[in-house]
PDB file of C-alpha atoms in Angstrom:
ATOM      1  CA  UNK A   1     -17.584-142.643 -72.337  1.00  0.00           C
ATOM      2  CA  UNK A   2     -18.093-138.989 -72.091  1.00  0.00           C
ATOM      3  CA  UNK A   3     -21.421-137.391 -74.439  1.00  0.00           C
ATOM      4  CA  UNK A   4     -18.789-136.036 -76.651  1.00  0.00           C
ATOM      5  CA  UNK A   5     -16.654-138.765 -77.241  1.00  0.00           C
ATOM      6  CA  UNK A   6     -20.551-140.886 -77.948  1.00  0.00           C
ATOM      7  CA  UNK A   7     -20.958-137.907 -80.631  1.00  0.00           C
ATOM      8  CA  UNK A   8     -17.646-138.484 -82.199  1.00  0.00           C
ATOM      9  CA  UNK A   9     -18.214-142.538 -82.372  1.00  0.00           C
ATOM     10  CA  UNK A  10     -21.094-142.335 -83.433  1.00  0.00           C
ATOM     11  CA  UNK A  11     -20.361-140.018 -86.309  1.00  0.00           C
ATOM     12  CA  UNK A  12     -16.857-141.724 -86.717  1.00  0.00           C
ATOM     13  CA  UNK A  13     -16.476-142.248 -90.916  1.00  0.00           C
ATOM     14  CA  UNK A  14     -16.160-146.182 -90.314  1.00  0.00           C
ATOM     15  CA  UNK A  15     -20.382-146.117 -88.647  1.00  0.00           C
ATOM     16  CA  UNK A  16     -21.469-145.792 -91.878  1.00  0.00           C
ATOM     17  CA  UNK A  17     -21.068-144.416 -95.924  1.00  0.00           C
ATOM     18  CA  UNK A  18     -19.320-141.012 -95.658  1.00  0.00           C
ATOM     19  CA  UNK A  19     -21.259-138.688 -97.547  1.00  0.00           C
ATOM     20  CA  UNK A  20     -19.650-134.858 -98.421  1.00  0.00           C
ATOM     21  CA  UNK A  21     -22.142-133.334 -95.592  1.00  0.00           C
ATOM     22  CA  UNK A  22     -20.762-135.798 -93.005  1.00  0.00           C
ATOM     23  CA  UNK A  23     -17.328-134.029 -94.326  1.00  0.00           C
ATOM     24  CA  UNK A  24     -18.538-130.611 -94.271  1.00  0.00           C
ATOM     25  CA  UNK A  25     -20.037-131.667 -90.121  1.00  0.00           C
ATOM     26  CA  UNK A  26     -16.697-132.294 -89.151  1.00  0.00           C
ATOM     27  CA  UNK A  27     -14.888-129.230 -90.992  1.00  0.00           C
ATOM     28  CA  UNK A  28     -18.192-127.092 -88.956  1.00  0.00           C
ATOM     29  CA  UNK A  29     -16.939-128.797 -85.407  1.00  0.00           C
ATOM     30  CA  UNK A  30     -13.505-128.307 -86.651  1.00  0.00           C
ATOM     31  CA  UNK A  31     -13.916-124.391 -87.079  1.00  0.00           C
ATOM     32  CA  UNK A  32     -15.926-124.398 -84.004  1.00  0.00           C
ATOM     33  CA  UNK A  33     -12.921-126.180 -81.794  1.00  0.00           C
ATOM     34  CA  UNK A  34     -10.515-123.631 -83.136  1.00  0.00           C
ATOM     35  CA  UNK A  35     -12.482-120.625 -82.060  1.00  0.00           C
ATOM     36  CA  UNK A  36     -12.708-121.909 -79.040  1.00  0.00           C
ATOM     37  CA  UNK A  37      -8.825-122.510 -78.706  1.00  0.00           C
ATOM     38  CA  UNK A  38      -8.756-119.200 -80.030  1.00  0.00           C
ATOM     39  CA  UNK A  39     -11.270-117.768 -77.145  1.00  0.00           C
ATOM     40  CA  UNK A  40      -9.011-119.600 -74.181  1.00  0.00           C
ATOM     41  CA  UNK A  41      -5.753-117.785 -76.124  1.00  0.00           C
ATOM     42  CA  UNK A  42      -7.385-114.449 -75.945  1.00  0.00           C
ATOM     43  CA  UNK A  43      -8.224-115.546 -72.670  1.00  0.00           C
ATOM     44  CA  UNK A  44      -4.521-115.925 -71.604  1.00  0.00           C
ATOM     45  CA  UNK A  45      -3.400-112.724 -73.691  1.00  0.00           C
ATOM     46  CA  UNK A  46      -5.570-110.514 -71.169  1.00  0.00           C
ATOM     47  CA  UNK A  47      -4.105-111.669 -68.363  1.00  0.00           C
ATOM     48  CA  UNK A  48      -0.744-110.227 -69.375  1.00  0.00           C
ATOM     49  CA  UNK A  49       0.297-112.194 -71.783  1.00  0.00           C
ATOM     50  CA  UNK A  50       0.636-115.304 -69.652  1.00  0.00           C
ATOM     51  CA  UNK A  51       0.625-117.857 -72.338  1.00  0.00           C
ATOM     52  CA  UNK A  52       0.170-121.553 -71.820  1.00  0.00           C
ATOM     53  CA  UNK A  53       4.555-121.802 -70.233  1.00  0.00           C
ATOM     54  CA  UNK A  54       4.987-118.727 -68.114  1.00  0.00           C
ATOM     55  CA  UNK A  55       5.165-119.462 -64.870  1.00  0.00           C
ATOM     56  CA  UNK A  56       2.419-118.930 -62.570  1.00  0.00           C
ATOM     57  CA  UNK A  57       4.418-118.164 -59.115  1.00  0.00           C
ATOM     58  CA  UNK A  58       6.436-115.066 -58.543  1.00  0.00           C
ATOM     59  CA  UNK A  59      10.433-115.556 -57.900  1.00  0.00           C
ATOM     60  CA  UNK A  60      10.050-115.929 -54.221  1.00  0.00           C
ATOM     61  CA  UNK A  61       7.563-119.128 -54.939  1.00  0.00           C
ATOM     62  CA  UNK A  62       4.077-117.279 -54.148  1.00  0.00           C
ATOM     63  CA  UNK A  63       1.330-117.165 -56.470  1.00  0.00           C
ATOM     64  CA  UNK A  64       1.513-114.402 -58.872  1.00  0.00           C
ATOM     65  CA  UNK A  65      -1.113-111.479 -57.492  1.00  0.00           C
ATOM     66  CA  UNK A  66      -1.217-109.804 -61.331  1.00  0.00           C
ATOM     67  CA  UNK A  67      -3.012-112.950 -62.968  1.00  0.00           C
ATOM     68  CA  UNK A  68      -6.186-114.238 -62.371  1.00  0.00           C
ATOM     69  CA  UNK A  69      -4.815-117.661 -61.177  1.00  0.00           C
ATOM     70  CA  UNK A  70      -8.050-119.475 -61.689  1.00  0.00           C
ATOM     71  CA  UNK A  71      -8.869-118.042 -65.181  1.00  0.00           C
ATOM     72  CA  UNK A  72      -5.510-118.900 -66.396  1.00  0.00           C
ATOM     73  CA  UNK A  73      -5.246-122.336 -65.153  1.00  0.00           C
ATOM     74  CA  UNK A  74      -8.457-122.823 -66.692  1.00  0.00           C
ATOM     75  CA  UNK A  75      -7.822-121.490 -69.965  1.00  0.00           C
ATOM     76  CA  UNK A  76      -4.533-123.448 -70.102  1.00  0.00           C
ATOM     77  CA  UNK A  77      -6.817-126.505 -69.385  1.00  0.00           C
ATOM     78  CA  UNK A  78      -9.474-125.730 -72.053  1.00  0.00           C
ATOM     79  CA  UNK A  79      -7.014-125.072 -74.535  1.00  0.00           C
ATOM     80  CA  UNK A  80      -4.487-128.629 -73.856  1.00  0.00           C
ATOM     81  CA  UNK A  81      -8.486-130.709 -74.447  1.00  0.00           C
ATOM     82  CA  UNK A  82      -9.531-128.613 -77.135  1.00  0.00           C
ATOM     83  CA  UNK A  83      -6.223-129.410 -78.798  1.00  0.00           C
ATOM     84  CA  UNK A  84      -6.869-133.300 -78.184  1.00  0.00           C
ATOM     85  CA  UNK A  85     -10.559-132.466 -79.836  1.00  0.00           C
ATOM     86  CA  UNK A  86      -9.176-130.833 -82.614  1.00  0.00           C
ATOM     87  CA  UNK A  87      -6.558-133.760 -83.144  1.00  0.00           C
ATOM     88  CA  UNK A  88      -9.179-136.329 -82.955  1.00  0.00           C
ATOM     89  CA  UNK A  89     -11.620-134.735 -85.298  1.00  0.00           C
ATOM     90  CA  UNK A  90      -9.044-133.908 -87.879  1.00  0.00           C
ATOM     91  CA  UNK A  91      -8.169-137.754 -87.653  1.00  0.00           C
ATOM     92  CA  UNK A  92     -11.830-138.542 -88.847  1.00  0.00           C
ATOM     93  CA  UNK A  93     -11.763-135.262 -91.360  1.00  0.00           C
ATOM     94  CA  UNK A  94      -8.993-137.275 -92.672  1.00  0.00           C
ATOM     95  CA  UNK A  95     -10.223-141.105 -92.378  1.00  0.00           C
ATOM     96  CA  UNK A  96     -13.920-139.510 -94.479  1.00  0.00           C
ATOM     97  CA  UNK A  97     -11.990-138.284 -96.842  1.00  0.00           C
ATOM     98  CA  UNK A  98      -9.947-140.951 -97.821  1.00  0.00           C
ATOM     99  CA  UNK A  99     -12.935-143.309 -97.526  1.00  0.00           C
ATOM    100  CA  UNK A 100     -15.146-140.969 -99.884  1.00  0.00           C
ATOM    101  CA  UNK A 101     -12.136-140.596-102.653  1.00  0.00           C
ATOM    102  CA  UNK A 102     -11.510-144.352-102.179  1.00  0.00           C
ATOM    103  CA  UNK A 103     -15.397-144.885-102.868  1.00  0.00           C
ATOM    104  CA  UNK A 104     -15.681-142.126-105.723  1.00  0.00           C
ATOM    105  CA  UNK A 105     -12.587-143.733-107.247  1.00  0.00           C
ATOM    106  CA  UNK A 106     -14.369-147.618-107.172  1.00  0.00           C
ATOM    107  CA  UNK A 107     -17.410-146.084-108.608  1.00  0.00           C
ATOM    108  CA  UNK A 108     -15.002-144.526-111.389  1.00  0.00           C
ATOM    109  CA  UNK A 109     -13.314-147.626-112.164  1.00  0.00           C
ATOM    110  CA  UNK A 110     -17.058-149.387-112.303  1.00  0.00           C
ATOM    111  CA  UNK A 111     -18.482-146.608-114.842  1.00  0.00           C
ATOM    112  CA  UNK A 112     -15.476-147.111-116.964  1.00  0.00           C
ATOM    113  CA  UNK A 113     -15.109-151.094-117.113  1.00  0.00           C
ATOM    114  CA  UNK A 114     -19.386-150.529-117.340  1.00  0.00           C
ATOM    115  CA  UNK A 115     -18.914-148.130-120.423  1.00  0.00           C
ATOM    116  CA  UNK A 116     -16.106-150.204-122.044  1.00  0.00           C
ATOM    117  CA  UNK A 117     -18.196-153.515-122.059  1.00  0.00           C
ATOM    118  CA  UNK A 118     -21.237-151.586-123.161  1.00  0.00           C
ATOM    119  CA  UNK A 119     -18.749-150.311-126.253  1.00  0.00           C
ATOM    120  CA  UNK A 120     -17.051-153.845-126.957  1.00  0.00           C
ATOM    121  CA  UNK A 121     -21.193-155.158-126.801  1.00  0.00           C
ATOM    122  CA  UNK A 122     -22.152-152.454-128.945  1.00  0.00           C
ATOM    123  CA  UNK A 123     -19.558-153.116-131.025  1.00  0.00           C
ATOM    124  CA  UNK A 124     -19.549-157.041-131.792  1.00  0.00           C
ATOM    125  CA  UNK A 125     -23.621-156.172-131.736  1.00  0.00           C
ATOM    126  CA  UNK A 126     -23.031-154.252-135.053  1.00  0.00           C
ATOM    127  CA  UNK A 127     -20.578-157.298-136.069  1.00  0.00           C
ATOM    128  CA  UNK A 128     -17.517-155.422-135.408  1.00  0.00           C
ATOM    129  CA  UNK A 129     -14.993-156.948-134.317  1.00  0.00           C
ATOM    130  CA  UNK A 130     -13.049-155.433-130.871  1.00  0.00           C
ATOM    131  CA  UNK A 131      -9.259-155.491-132.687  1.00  0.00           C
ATOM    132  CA  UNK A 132     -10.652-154.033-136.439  1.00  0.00           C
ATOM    133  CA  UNK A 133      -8.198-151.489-137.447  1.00  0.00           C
ATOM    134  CA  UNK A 134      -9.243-148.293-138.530  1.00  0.00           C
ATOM    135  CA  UNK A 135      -5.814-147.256-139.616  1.00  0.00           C
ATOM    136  CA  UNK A 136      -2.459-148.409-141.369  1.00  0.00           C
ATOM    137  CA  UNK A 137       1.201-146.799-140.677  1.00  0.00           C
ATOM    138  CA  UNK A 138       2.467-145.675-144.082  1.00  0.00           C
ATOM    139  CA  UNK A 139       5.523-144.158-142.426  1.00  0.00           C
ATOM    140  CA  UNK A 140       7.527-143.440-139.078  1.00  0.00           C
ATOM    141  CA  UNK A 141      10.140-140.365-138.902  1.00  0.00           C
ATOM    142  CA  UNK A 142      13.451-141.204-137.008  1.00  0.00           C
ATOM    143  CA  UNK A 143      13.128-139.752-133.706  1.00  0.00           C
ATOM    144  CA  UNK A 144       9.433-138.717-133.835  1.00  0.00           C
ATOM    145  CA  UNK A 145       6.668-139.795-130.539  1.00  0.00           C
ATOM    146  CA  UNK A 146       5.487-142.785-132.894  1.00  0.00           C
ATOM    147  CA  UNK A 147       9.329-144.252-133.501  1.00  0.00           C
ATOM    148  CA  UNK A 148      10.109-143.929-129.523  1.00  0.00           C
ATOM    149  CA  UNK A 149       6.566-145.460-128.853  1.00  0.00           C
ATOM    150  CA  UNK A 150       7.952-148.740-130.827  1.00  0.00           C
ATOM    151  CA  UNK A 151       5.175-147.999-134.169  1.00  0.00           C
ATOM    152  CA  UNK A 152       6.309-149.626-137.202  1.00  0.00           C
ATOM    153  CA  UNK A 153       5.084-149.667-140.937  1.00  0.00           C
ATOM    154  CA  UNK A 154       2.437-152.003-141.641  1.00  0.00           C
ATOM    155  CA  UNK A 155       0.967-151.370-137.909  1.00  0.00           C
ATOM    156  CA  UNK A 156      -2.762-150.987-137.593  1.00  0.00           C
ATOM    157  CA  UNK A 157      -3.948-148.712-135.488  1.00  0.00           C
ATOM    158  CA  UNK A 158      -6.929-150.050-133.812  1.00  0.00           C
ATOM    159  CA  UNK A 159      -7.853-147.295-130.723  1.00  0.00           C
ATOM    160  CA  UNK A 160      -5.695-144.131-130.420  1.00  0.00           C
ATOM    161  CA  UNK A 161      -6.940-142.052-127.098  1.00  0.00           C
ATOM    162  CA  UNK A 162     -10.877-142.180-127.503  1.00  0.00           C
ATOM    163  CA  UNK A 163     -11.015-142.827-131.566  1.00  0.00           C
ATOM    164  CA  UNK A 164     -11.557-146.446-132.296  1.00  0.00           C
ATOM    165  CA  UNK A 165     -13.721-148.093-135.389  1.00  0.00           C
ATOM    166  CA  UNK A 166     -16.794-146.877-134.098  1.00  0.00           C
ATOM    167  CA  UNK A 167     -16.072-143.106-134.126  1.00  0.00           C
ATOM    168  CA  UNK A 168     -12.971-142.574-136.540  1.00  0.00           C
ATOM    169  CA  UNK A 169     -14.253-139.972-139.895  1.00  0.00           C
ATOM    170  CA  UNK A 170     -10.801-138.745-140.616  1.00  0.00           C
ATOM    171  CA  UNK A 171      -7.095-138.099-139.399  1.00  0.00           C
ATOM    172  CA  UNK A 172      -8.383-134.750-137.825  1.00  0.00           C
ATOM    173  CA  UNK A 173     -10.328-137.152-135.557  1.00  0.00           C
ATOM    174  CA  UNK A 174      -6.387-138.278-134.164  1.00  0.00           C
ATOM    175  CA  UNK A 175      -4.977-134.758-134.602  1.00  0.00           C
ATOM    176  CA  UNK A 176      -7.492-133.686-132.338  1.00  0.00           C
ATOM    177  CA  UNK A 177      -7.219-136.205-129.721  1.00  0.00           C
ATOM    178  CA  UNK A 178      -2.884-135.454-130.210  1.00  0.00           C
ATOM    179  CA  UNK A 179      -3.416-131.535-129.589  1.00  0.00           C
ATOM    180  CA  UNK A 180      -5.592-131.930-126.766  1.00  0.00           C
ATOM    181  CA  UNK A 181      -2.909-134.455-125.278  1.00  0.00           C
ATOM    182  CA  UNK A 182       0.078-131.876-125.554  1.00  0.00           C
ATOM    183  CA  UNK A 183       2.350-131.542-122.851  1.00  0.00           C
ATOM    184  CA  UNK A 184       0.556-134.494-120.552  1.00  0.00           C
ATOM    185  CA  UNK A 185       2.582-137.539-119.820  1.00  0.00           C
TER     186      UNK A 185
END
């Protein structure tokens, strides 16, 4: 196993918890491969415009006595790994960050399952019940969000968005949370 190769396994996301500076690591290397690619292309551009296809013999077969056959083979040689570099470390660019969005959205789902027990404990704690309406439908209008959403009369309303028992004062409390909520589905 080659010293770079070690350096990429043993930074690979899957050694360990990926942390945003273990992202930012590989975006550095990243940047650093690509000005090296860019280097070799410059590289290839000086010797007149060779590029990585042209051929390197003239039309009789010899080699071409315009190009610096070494640099050029050398350059094309440089650039073909550092593309296979650049390949690999995007891979784990990609790998970290789907391990560090998986992770943040765990912890996410934790916090909220942690903050709605602490609300149904705080809750039955003050001898609430969890299901005590706050609310009563008086009405529905034909056509309107509520009628589509199935409402009825006689419906309680127990939670609508954040306002529940515990923080309902008034209706502005749901006309809040209902203007805040316009135009997302």
């Amino acid at each position: 196993m080659s010293e770079e190769e070690t350096r990429q396994s043993e930074s690979s996301p899957e050694a360990s918890g990926v942390t945003v500076s273990d992202i930012q690591e590989l975006i550095r290397r990243k940047e650093e491969i690509e000005a090296q690619i860019k280097a070799n292309y410059d590289v290839l551009e000086s010797q007149k415009d060779v590029g990585m296809n042209e051929p390197l013999v003239d039309r009789e077969g010899y080699p071409r006595s315009d190009v610096d056959l070494y640099q050029v083979r050398t350059a094309r040689h440089n650039i073909v790994c550092l593309q296979n570099d650049h390949k690999a470390v995007m891979k784990q660019v990609e790998e970290a960050l789907h391990q560090l969005h998986a992770r943040d959205k765990e912890k996410q789902a934790r916090d909220l399952a942690e903050a709605h027990r602490e609300a149904t404990n705080h809750g039955q704690s003050q001898g609430l019940s969890p299901s005590q309406a706050f609310a009563k439908v008086n009405s529905i209008s034909p056509g309107s969000p509520a009628s589509i959403a199935g409402l009825q009369v006689d419906d309680e309303i127990v939670e609508f968005g954040s306002v529940n028992t515990q923080n309902f004062q008034s209706l502005h409390n749901i006309g809040s949370v209902v203007q805040h909520s316009e135009g997302v589905i």
